mmCIF file of C-alpha atoms and ligand atoms in Angstrom:
data_model
loop_
_atom_site.group_PDB
_atom_site.id
_atom_site.type_symbol
_atom_site.label_atom_id
_atom_site.label_comp_id
_atom_site.label_asym_id
_atom_site.label_seq_id
_atom_site.Cartn_x
_atom_site.Cartn_y
_atom_site.Cartn_z
ATOM 1 C CA UNK A 1 0.000 0.000 0.000
ATOM 2 C CA UNK A 2 1.390 3.445 -0.890
ATOM 3 C CA UNK A 3 2.371 5.961 1.757
ATOM 4 C CA UNK A 4 -0.376 8.320 0.666
ATOM 5 C CA UNK A 5 -3.018 5.673 1.294
ATOM 6 C CA UNK A 6 -1.596 4.864 4.717
ATOM 7 C CA UNK A 7 -1.402 8.489 5.800
ATOM 8 C CA UNK A 8 -4.869 9.201 4.586
ATOM 9 C CA UNK A 9 -6.361 6.045 6.070
ATOM 10 C CA UNK A 10 -5.217 7.161 9.496
ATOM 11 C CA UNK A 11 -7.310 10.278 9.266
ATOM 12 C CA UNK A 12 -10.404 8.144 8.565
ATOM 13 C CA UNK A 13 -9.539 5.756 11.400
ATOM 14 C CA UNK A 14 -10.071 8.491 13.954
ATOM 15 C CA UNK A 15 -13.561 9.390 12.696
ATOM 16 C CA UNK A 16 -16.481 8.002 14.680
ATOM 17 C CA UNK A 17 -18.402 5.667 12.368
ATOM 18 C CA UNK A 18 -21.787 4.122 11.721
ATOM 19 C CA UNK A 19 -22.017 0.734 10.005
ATOM 20 C CA UNK A 20 -25.420 -0.383 8.730
ATOM 21 C CA UNK A 21 -24.369 -3.222 6.425
ATOM 22 C CA UNK A 22 -21.880 -5.797 7.690
ATOM 23 C CA UNK A 23 -22.314 -9.579 7.478
ATOM 24 C CA UNK A 24 -21.019 -11.642 10.400
ATOM 25 C CA UNK A 25 -20.161 -14.474 7.983
ATOM 26 C CA UNK A 26 -18.028 -12.077 5.952
ATOM 27 C CA UNK A 27 -16.151 -10.854 9.027
ATOM 28 C CA UNK A 28 -14.134 -13.886 10.204
ATOM 29 C CA UNK A 29 -10.465 -13.275 10.992
ATOM 30 C CA UNK A 30 -8.073 -15.517 9.042
ATOM 31 C CA UNK A 31 -6.162 -16.356 12.225
ATOM 32 C CA UNK A 32 -9.407 -17.473 13.861
ATOM 33 C CA UNK A 33 -10.210 -19.698 10.889
ATOM 34 C CA UNK A 34 -6.824 -21.379 11.263
ATOM 35 C CA UNK A 35 -7.480 -21.964 14.988
ATOM 36 C CA UNK A 36 -10.913 -23.425 14.268
ATOM 37 C CA UNK A 37 -9.504 -25.648 11.538
ATOM 38 C CA UNK A 38 -6.906 -27.039 13.951
ATOM 39 C CA UNK A 39 -9.372 -27.547 16.786
ATOM 40 C CA UNK A 40 -11.976 -29.263 14.623
ATOM 41 C CA UNK A 41 -9.709 -31.125 12.230
ATOM 42 C CA UNK A 42 -10.992 -29.265 9.196
ATOM 43 C CA UNK A 43 -8.775 -30.068 6.217
ATOM 44 C CA UNK A 44 -7.892 -26.710 4.739
ATOM 45 C CA UNK A 45 -4.531 -25.237 3.726
ATOM 46 C CA UNK A 46 -2.631 -24.656 6.975
ATOM 47 C CA UNK A 47 -1.029 -21.372 6.035
ATOM 48 C CA UNK A 48 -2.670 -17.976 6.016
ATOM 49 C CA UNK A 49 -1.845 -17.159 2.401
ATOM 50 C CA UNK A 50 -3.345 -20.311 0.940
ATOM 51 C CA UNK A 51 -6.391 -20.144 3.182
ATOM 52 C CA UNK A 52 -6.866 -16.557 2.074
ATOM 53 C CA UNK A 53 -7.391 -17.625 -1.551
ATOM 54 C CA UNK A 54 -10.410 -19.695 -0.488
ATOM 55 C CA UNK A 55 -12.165 -17.157 1.703
ATOM 56 C CA UNK A 56 -11.026 -13.724 0.548
ATOM 57 C CA UNK A 57 -11.076 -11.939 -2.792
ATOM 58 C CA UNK A 58 -7.668 -11.922 -4.508
ATOM 59 C CA UNK A 59 -6.475 -9.458 -7.143
ATOM 60 C CA UNK A 60 -6.232 -12.341 -9.628
ATOM 61 C CA UNK A 61 -9.784 -13.580 -8.901
ATOM 62 C CA UNK A 62 -12.563 -13.152 -11.401
ATOM 63 C CA UNK A 63 -14.586 -10.220 -10.102
ATOM 64 C CA UNK A 64 -18.005 -11.836 -10.477
ATOM 65 C CA UNK A 65 -20.892 -12.303 -8.083
ATOM 66 C CA UNK A 66 -20.523 -16.082 -8.424
ATOM 67 C CA UNK A 67 -16.939 -15.942 -7.212
ATOM 68 C CA UNK A 68 -17.900 -13.518 -4.444
ATOM 69 C CA UNK A 69 -20.685 -15.802 -3.192
ATOM 70 C CA UNK A 70 -18.434 -18.877 -3.453
ATOM 71 C CA UNK A 71 -16.367 -17.585 -0.512
ATOM 72 C CA UNK A 72 -19.384 -18.021 1.771
ATOM 73 C CA UNK A 73 -19.589 -21.718 0.879
ATOM 74 C CA UNK A 74 -16.059 -22.327 2.173
ATOM 75 C CA UNK A 75 -16.777 -20.211 5.245
ATOM 76 C CA UNK A 76 -19.651 -22.537 6.148
ATOM 77 C CA UNK A 77 -17.112 -25.256 6.983
ATOM 78 C CA UNK A 78 -16.060 -23.298 10.063
ATOM 79 C CA UNK A 79 -19.306 -23.036 12.030
ATOM 80 C CA UNK A 80 -18.604 -26.167 14.040
ATOM 81 C CA UNK A 81 -19.492 -25.439 17.660
ATOM 82 C CA UNK A 82 -21.327 -22.947 19.871
ATOM 83 C CA UNK A 83 -17.873 -21.675 20.928
ATOM 84 C CA UNK A 84 -16.990 -20.885 17.331
ATOM 85 C CA UNK A 85 -20.171 -18.887 16.848
ATOM 86 C CA UNK A 86 -19.615 -17.026 20.132
ATOM 87 C CA UNK A 87 -16.029 -16.267 19.161
ATOM 88 C CA UNK A 88 -16.653 -15.001 15.633
ATOM 89 C CA UNK A 89 -19.476 -12.778 16.897
ATOM 90 C CA UNK A 90 -17.322 -11.279 19.657
ATOM 91 C CA UNK A 91 -14.452 -10.704 17.256
ATOM 92 C CA UNK A 92 -16.670 -9.080 14.626
ATOM 93 C CA UNK A 93 -17.856 -6.560 17.223
ATOM 94 C CA UNK A 94 -14.308 -6.050 18.543
ATOM 95 C CA UNK A 95 -12.944 -5.401 15.049
ATOM 96 C CA UNK A 96 -15.652 -2.832 14.350
ATOM 97 C CA UNK A 97 -14.992 -1.103 17.676
ATOM 98 C CA UNK A 98 -11.261 -0.962 16.926
ATOM 99 C CA UNK A 99 -12.092 0.846 13.686
ATOM 100 C CA UNK A 100 -13.980 3.404 15.780
ATOM 101 C CA UNK A 101 -17.443 2.190 14.776
ATOM 102 C CA UNK A 102 -19.810 3.643 17.387
ATOM 103 C CA UNK A 103 -23.013 2.105 16.083
ATOM 104 C CA UNK A 104 -23.004 -1.284 14.386
ATOM 105 C CA UNK A 105 -25.858 -3.192 12.822
ATOM 106 C CA UNK A 106 -24.398 -6.641 12.412
ATOM 107 C CA UNK A 107 -26.345 -8.989 10.149
ATOM 108 C CA UNK A 108 -26.077 -12.738 10.412
ATOM 109 C CA UNK A 109 -27.493 -15.684 8.499
ATOM 110 C CA UNK A 110 -28.849 -18.287 10.950
ATOM 111 C CA UNK A 111 -29.350 -20.883 8.202
ATOM 112 C CA UNK A 112 -25.660 -20.616 7.221
ATOM 113 C CA UNK A 113 -24.411 -20.786 10.801
ATOM 114 C CA UNK A 114 -26.569 -23.807 11.613
ATOM 115 C CA UNK A 115 -25.808 -25.844 8.478
ATOM 116 C CA UNK A 116 -22.537 -27.742 9.160
ATOM 117 C CA UNK A 117 -23.619 -29.205 12.509
ATOM 118 C CA UNK A 118 -27.402 -28.952 12.072
ATOM 119 C CA UNK A 119 -27.668 -26.676 15.079
ATOM 120 C CA UNK A 120 -31.254 -25.640 15.819
ATOM 121 C CA UNK A 121 -31.913 -22.149 14.424
ATOM 122 C CA UNK A 122 -33.100 -20.865 17.797
ATOM 123 C CA UNK A 123 -29.810 -21.917 19.445
ATOM 124 C CA UNK A 124 -27.711 -20.200 16.794
ATOM 125 C CA UNK A 125 -29.720 -16.998 17.160
ATOM 126 C CA UNK A 126 -29.330 -17.076 20.949
ATOM 127 C CA UNK A 127 -25.559 -17.588 20.708
ATOM 128 C CA UNK A 128 -25.133 -14.600 18.402
ATOM 129 C CA UNK A 129 -27.367 -12.404 20.586
ATOM 130 C CA UNK A 130 -25.476 -13.331 23.774
ATOM 131 C CA UNK A 131 -22.023 -12.680 22.350
ATOM 132 C CA UNK A 132 -22.973 -9.504 20.512
ATOM 133 C CA UNK A 133 -24.371 -8.113 23.781
ATOM 134 C CA UNK A 134 -21.309 -9.117 25.763
ATOM 135 C CA UNK A 135 -18.887 -7.643 23.208
ATOM 136 C CA UNK A 136 -20.931 -4.457 22.817
ATOM 137 C CA UNK A 137 -20.549 -3.843 26.554
ATOM 138 C CA UNK A 138 -16.874 -4.751 26.596
ATOM 139 C CA UNK A 139 -15.874 -2.648 23.585
ATOM 140 C CA UNK A 140 -18.223 0.302 24.162
ATOM 141 C CA UNK A 141 -20.115 0.093 20.903
ATOM 142 C CA UNK A 142 -23.870 0.023 20.360
ATOM 143 C CA UNK A 143 -24.829 -3.125 18.468
ATOM 144 C CA UNK A 144 -28.140 -4.173 16.939
ATOM 145 C CA UNK A 145 -28.652 -7.376 14.990
ATOM 146 C CA UNK A 146 -30.276 -8.072 11.633
ATOM 147 C CA UNK A 147 -31.333 -11.606 10.703
ATOM 148 C CA UNK A 148 -30.530 -12.383 7.103
ATOM 149 C CA UNK A 149 -32.082 -14.931 4.739
ATOM 150 C CA UNK A 150 -30.869 -15.837 1.269
ATOM 151 C CA UNK A 151 -33.003 -15.674 -1.877
ATOM 152 C CA UNK A 152 -31.333 -18.798 -3.215
ATOM 153 C CA UNK A 153 -32.283 -20.841 -0.167
ATOM 154 C CA UNK A 154 -35.503 -22.277 1.218
ATOM 155 C CA UNK A 155 -38.430 -19.936 1.882
ATOM 156 C CA UNK A 156 -39.634 -22.355 4.579
ATOM 157 C CA UNK A 157 -36.419 -21.895 6.552
ATOM 158 C CA UNK A 158 -36.584 -18.144 5.923
ATOM 159 C CA UNK A 159 -40.035 -18.110 7.501
ATOM 160 C CA UNK A 160 -38.703 -19.865 10.601
ATOM 161 C CA UNK A 161 -35.868 -17.336 10.828
ATOM 162 C CA UNK A 162 -38.358 -14.469 10.496
ATOM 163 C CA UNK A 163 -40.494 -15.769 13.369
ATOM 164 C CA UNK A 164 -37.492 -16.361 15.604
ATOM 165 C CA UNK A 165 -36.103 -12.916 14.765
ATOM 166 C CA UNK A 166 -39.422 -11.316 15.724
ATOM 167 C CA UNK A 167 -39.411 -13.197 19.052
ATOM 168 C CA UNK A 168 -36.024 -11.694 19.767
ATOM 169 C CA UNK A 169 -36.898 -8.044 19.144
ATOM 170 C CA UNK A 170 -36.587 -7.451 22.913
ATOM 171 C CA UNK A 171 -33.026 -8.842 22.704
ATOM 172 C CA UNK A 172 -31.740 -6.458 20.051
ATOM 173 C CA UNK A 173 -32.797 -8.093 16.783
ATOM 174 C CA UNK A 174 -34.142 -5.166 14.793
ATOM 175 C CA UNK A 175 -34.674 -6.254 11.202
ATOM 176 C CA UNK A 176 -34.944 -8.926 8.545
ATOM 177 C CA UNK A 177 -32.694 -8.825 5.457
ATOM 178 C CA UNK A 178 -32.971 -10.583 2.097
ATOM 179 C CA UNK A 179 -29.509 -11.374 0.675
ATOM 180 C CA UNK A 180 -27.986 -13.892 -1.741
ATOM 181 C CA UNK A 181 -28.095 -14.463 -5.472
ATOM 182 C CA UNK A 182 -30.166 -11.556 -6.785
ATOM 183 C CA UNK A 183 -29.242 -12.246 -10.410
ATOM 184 C CA UNK A 184 -30.937 -15.633 -10.578
ATOM 185 C CA UNK A 185 -33.480 -15.825 -7.745
ATOM 186 C CA UNK A 186 -36.625 -13.659 -7.507
ATOM 187 C CA UNK A 187 -37.848 -12.090 -4.289
ATOM 188 C CA UNK A 188 -41.487 -12.994 -4.937
ATOM 189 C CA UNK A 189 -41.461 -16.222 -2.826
ATOM 190 C CA UNK A 190 -40.532 -14.042 0.175
ATOM 191 C CA UNK A 191 -43.282 -11.382 -0.078
ATOM 192 C CA UNK A 192 -45.511 -13.013 2.549
ATOM 193 C CA UNK A 193 -42.638 -13.624 4.960
ATOM 194 C CA UNK A 194 -41.532 -9.990 4.881
ATOM 195 C CA UNK A 195 -45.104 -8.797 5.309
ATOM 196 C CA UNK A 196 -45.480 -10.906 8.437
ATOM 197 C CA UNK A 197 -42.073 -9.770 9.691
ATOM 198 C CA UNK A 198 -43.120 -6.127 9.371
ATOM 199 C CA UNK A 199 -46.401 -6.809 11.125
ATOM 200 C CA UNK A 200 -44.428 -8.445 13.943
ATOM 201 C CA UNK A 201 -42.393 -5.246 14.391
ATOM 202 C CA UNK A 202 -39.199 -5.983 12.459
ATOM 203 C CA UNK A 203 -37.659 -3.424 10.142
ATOM 204 C CA UNK A 204 -36.769 -4.508 6.612
ATOM 205 C CA UNK A 205 -33.656 -4.127 4.497
ATOM 206 C CA UNK A 206 -33.287 -5.815 1.106
ATOM 207 C CA UNK A 207 -30.243 -6.493 -1.079
ATOM 208 C CA UNK A 208 -31.487 -5.136 -4.418
ATOM 209 C CA UNK A 209 -30.168 -3.323 -7.470
ATOM 210 C CA UNK A 210 -26.761 -4.873 -6.829
ATOM 211 C CA UNK A 211 -26.656 -7.862 -9.181
ATOM 212 C CA UNK A 212 -30.105 -7.124 -10.593
ATOM 213 C CA UNK A 213 -31.897 -4.184 -12.260
ATOM 214 C CA UNK A 214 -33.451 -1.045 -10.727
ATOM 215 C CA UNK A 215 -36.827 -2.777 -10.954
ATOM 216 C CA UNK A 216 -35.729 -4.993 -8.047
ATOM 217 C CA UNK A 217 -35.415 -1.861 -5.907
ATOM 218 C CA UNK A 218 -38.995 -0.896 -6.732
ATOM 219 C CA UNK A 219 -40.091 -4.399 -5.791
ATOM 220 C CA UNK A 220 -38.108 -4.220 -2.542
ATOM 221 C CA UNK A 221 -39.781 -0.948 -1.566
ATOM 222 C CA UNK A 222 -43.307 -1.629 -2.791
ATOM 223 C CA UNK A 223 -43.722 -5.378 -2.301
ATOM 224 C CA UNK A 224 -41.299 -6.220 0.498
ATOM 225 C CA UNK A 225 -41.703 -2.966 2.449
ATOM 226 C CA UNK A 226 -37.989 -2.154 2.539
ATOM 227 C CA UNK A 227 -37.012 0.708 4.851
ATOM 228 C CA UNK A 228 -33.499 0.467 3.437
ATOM 229 C CA UNK A 229 -31.837 -1.001 0.366
ATOM 230 C CA UNK A 230 -28.613 -3.008 0.471
ATOM 231 C CA UNK A 231 -26.396 -1.602 -2.310
ATOM 232 C CA UNK A 232 -29.053 -0.336 -4.775
ATOM 233 C CA UNK A 233 -26.320 1.061 -7.003
ATOM 234 C CA UNK A 234 -28.284 0.324 -10.190
ATOM 235 C CA UNK A 235 -31.065 2.696 -9.100
ATOM 236 C CA UNK A 236 -29.859 5.334 -11.586
ATOM 237 C CA UNK A 237 -30.944 3.093 -14.471
ATOM 238 C CA UNK A 238 -34.586 4.082 -13.832
ATOM 239 C CA UNK A 239 -35.680 7.647 -13.057
ATOM 240 C CA UNK A 240 -38.999 6.485 -11.681
ATOM 241 C CA UNK A 241 -37.239 4.296 -9.103
ATOM 242 C CA UNK A 242 -34.967 7.215 -8.151
ATOM 243 C CA UNK A 243 -38.122 9.294 -7.622
ATOM 244 C CA UNK A 244 -39.751 6.535 -5.551
ATOM 245 C CA UNK A 245 -36.680 6.140 -3.313
ATOM 246 C CA UNK A 246 -36.490 9.903 -2.790
ATOM 247 C CA UNK A 247 -40.176 10.226 -2.022
ATOM 248 C CA UNK A 248 -39.907 7.444 0.583
ATOM 249 C CA UNK A 249 -36.575 8.685 1.962
ATOM 250 C CA UNK A 250 -35.205 5.162 1.528
ATOM 251 C CA UNK A 251 -31.619 4.881 2.767
ATOM 252 C CA UNK A 252 -29.125 3.035 0.550
ATOM 253 C CA UNK A 253 -26.402 0.951 2.185
ATOM 254 C CA UNK A 254 -23.628 1.402 -0.357
ATOM 255 C CA UNK A 255 -20.554 -0.874 -0.192
ATOM 256 C CA UNK A 256 -17.944 0.409 -2.645
ATOM 257 C CA UNK A 257 -15.236 -2.279 -2.564
ATOM 258 C CA UNK A 258 -17.755 -5.114 -2.465
ATOM 259 C CA UNK A 259 -19.387 -3.717 -5.622
ATOM 260 C CA UNK A 260 -16.029 -3.614 -7.374
ATOM 261 C CA UNK A 261 -15.037 -7.112 -6.292
ATOM 262 C CA UNK A 262 -18.368 -8.679 -7.242
ATOM 263 C CA UNK A 263 -18.298 -7.145 -10.721
ATOM 264 C CA UNK A 264 -21.019 -4.487 -10.299
ATOM 265 C CA UNK A 265 -18.588 -1.791 -11.434
ATOM 266 C CA UNK A 266 -15.586 -2.409 -13.647
ATOM 267 C CA UNK A 267 -13.272 0.030 -11.903
ATOM 268 C CA UNK A 268 -13.426 1.443 -8.399
ATOM 269 C CA UNK A 269 -13.333 4.945 -9.925
ATOM 270 C CA UNK A 270 -16.503 4.136 -11.909
ATOM 271 C CA UNK A 271 -18.571 3.599 -8.759
ATOM 272 C CA UNK A 272 -21.819 5.641 -8.918
ATOM 273 C CA UNK A 273 -21.819 6.697 -5.226
ATOM 274 C CA UNK A 274 -21.475 10.408 -6.001
ATOM 275 C CA UNK A 275 -23.969 10.297 -8.889
ATOM 276 C CA UNK A 276 -26.497 8.695 -6.540
ATOM 277 C CA UNK A 277 -25.811 11.369 -3.952
ATOM 278 C CA UNK A 278 -26.124 14.176 -6.505
ATOM 279 C CA UNK A 279 -29.516 12.791 -7.620
ATOM 280 C CA UNK A 280 -30.707 13.097 -4.023
ATOM 281 C CA UNK A 281 -30.465 9.433 -2.982
ATOM 282 C CA UNK A 282 -29.916 9.004 0.771
ATOM 283 C CA UNK A 283 -26.588 7.154 0.564
ATOM 284 C CA UNK A 284 -24.628 5.663 3.469
ATOM 285 C CA UNK A 285 -21.189 4.014 3.356
ATOM 286 C CA UNK A 286 -20.638 0.457 4.577
ATOM 287 C CA UNK A 287 -18.327 -2.559 4.288
ATOM 288 C CA UNK A 288 -20.586 -5.576 3.464
ATOM 289 C CA UNK A 289 -17.956 -8.271 4.172
ATOM 290 C CA UNK A 290 -14.786 -6.766 5.626
ATOM 291 C CA UNK A 291 -12.834 -10.031 5.834
ATOM 292 C CA UNK A 292 -13.775 -11.304 2.377
ATOM 293 C CA UNK A 293 -12.947 -7.895 0.902
ATOM 294 C CA UNK A 294 -9.929 -7.344 3.170
ATOM 295 C CA UNK A 295 -11.071 -3.873 4.187
ATOM 296 C CA UNK A 296 -12.267 -1.858 7.156
ATOM 297 C CA UNK A 297 -14.903 0.860 7.217
ATOM 298 C CA UNK A 298 -12.009 3.351 7.317
ATOM 299 C CA UNK A 299 -10.940 2.002 3.891
ATOM 300 C CA UNK A 300 -14.431 2.607 2.569
ATOM 301 C CA UNK A 301 -14.491 6.178 3.894
ATOM 302 C CA UNK A 302 -11.105 6.642 2.215
ATOM 303 C CA UNK A 303 -12.497 5.229 -1.030
ATOM 304 C CA UNK A 304 -15.532 7.516 -0.867
ATOM 305 C CA UNK A 305 -13.463 10.660 -0.343
ATOM 306 C CA UNK A 306 -10.138 10.022 -2.042
ATOM 307 C CA UNK A 307 -11.176 7.741 -4.899
ATOM 308 C CA UNK A 308 -14.709 9.016 -5.547
ATOM 309 C CA UNK A 309 -14.201 12.644 -4.480
ATOM 310 C CA UNK A 310 -16.822 12.851 -1.787
ATOM 311 C CA UNK A 311 -16.090 16.044 0.174
ATOM 312 C CA UNK A 312 -15.068 15.452 3.807
ATOM 313 C CA UNK A 313 -18.017 17.502 5.007
ATOM 314 C CA UNK A 314 -20.401 15.321 2.993
ATOM 315 C CA UNK A 315 -18.834 12.185 4.469
ATOM 316 C CA UNK A 316 -19.544 13.485 7.963
ATOM 317 C CA UNK A 317 -23.104 14.302 6.958
ATOM 318 C CA UNK A 318 -23.486 10.763 5.545
ATOM 319 C CA UNK A 319 -22.280 9.307 8.873
ATOM 320 C CA UNK A 320 -25.099 11.231 10.537
ATOM 321 C CA UNK A 321 -27.515 10.125 7.811
ATOM 322 C CA UNK A 322 -26.560 6.518 8.593
ATOM 323 C CA UNK A 323 -27.345 7.089 12.273
ATOM 324 C CA UNK A 324 -30.710 8.550 11.264
ATOM 325 C CA UNK A 325 -31.421 5.507 9.072
ATOM 326 C CA UNK A 326 -30.451 3.102 11.870
ATOM 327 C CA UNK A 327 -33.057 0.713 13.196
ATOM 328 C CA UNK A 328 -32.816 1.848 16.777
ATOM 329 C CA UNK A 329 -35.471 3.342 19.040
ATOM 330 C CA UNK A 330 -36.011 7.102 18.750
ATOM 331 C CA UNK A 331 -34.461 7.978 22.098
ATOM 332 C CA UNK A 332 -31.330 5.929 21.446
ATOM 333 C CA UNK A 333 -31.123 7.443 17.964
ATOM 334 C CA UNK A 334 -31.238 10.970 19.325
ATOM 335 C CA UNK A 335 -28.527 10.191 21.836
ATOM 336 C CA UNK A 336 -26.306 8.617 19.149
ATOM 337 C CA UNK A 337 -26.911 11.519 16.768
ATOM 338 C CA UNK A 338 -26.066 14.222 19.270
ATOM 339 C CA UNK A 339 -22.880 12.408 20.348
ATOM 340 C CA UNK A 340 -21.835 12.009 16.693
ATOM 341 C CA UNK A 341 -22.538 15.672 15.947
ATOM 342 C CA UNK A 342 -20.266 16.621 18.794
ATOM 343 C CA UNK A 343 -17.488 14.215 17.816
ATOM 344 C CA UNK A 344 -17.702 15.132 14.123
ATOM 345 C CA UNK A 345 -17.798 18.880 14.834
ATOM 346 C CA UNK A 346 -21.074 19.240 12.958
HETATM 347 N N1 ADE B 401 -24.298 -11.869 1.267
HETATM 348 C C1 ADE B 401 -23.144 -11.338 1.699
HETATM 349 N N2 ADE B 401 -22.740 -10.324 0.925
HETATM 350 C C2 ADE B 401 -23.683 -10.201 -0.032
HETATM 351 C C3 ADE B 401 -23.850 -9.348 -1.126
HETATM 352 N N3 ADE B 401 -22.973 -8.385 -1.409
HETATM 353 N N4 ADE B 401 -24.933 -9.515 -1.888
HETATM 354 C C4 ADE B 401 -25.818 -10.466 -1.619
HETATM 355 N N5 ADE B 401 -25.713 -11.306 -0.601
HETATM 356 C C5 ADE B 401 -24.661 -11.174 0.184
HETATM 357 ZN ZN1 ZN B 402 -24.565 -7.608 1.918
#
């Protein structure tokens, strides 16, 4: 990494941050994976560099959504015990806190975490809740949880996750997310599940307009009741969807490096973040999968400002916008916002 990048990154490290879009399964430390592999006799390459090629994006990789999603399949080998799930949750919160994230919405995929050992979904959800709470206290960061379901997996299991998530609203689960293979799997089988989730008091965020057209964003807002859109970078392809998102004040969880690495944009410099912002879209800046992408939120703030020319003042405003779009109760939101305003000199 060049000296300029390093110097500049440090300035972003000190900023207080808000992260609305981070997957637990995309946040595992490589060193932790090696430990787990040893403890559980998982046959994977025993050195960090070779393991990295299986679970992280490499410069020589094909930057396609298929390759990006393939990393999650390898990661599923590691979810072998309650201790593992406790540990990766604690470490994900710790890593965010070390990057000066003050408010973190961590999303997790119970079906993925339960798969290798057939853990009951309710156990997996409890383990993540317990460890997120413990780490939030220890590392002085506010954490809320989002339960995620994949479009390319069973709607029956998604329905179970939705019900369990709703039961755990009092324990910090705030929303339901639809993720996965947007290019090949429609959201229609999930309409009823998201409707019930909303009625049960969960917020809704939907991965849309990432690997699919702007029309998917309309569907997410109108049919799935999305409060927020994951990515949504293809919104500019349809003026009427831009207008809809503006009218509803829908927040967009933009993840610059992830979009580059999964082939949404050909070059980092081509990312439409600033065009979205200039059209009045409520953009926020997030990591998606920090370990898979080998980034921190500081890197993404650097990318927004230094690669995509977002003014520093706008970045600060977008951090506040992210706090405003957070799924936390009004009183907590006001407290977070006023603290951020102070710390950001706004
Ligand atoms: N799961 C984890 N990261 C994702 C992404 N960028 N898109 C869809 N599903 C995901
Ligand atoms: Zn995502």
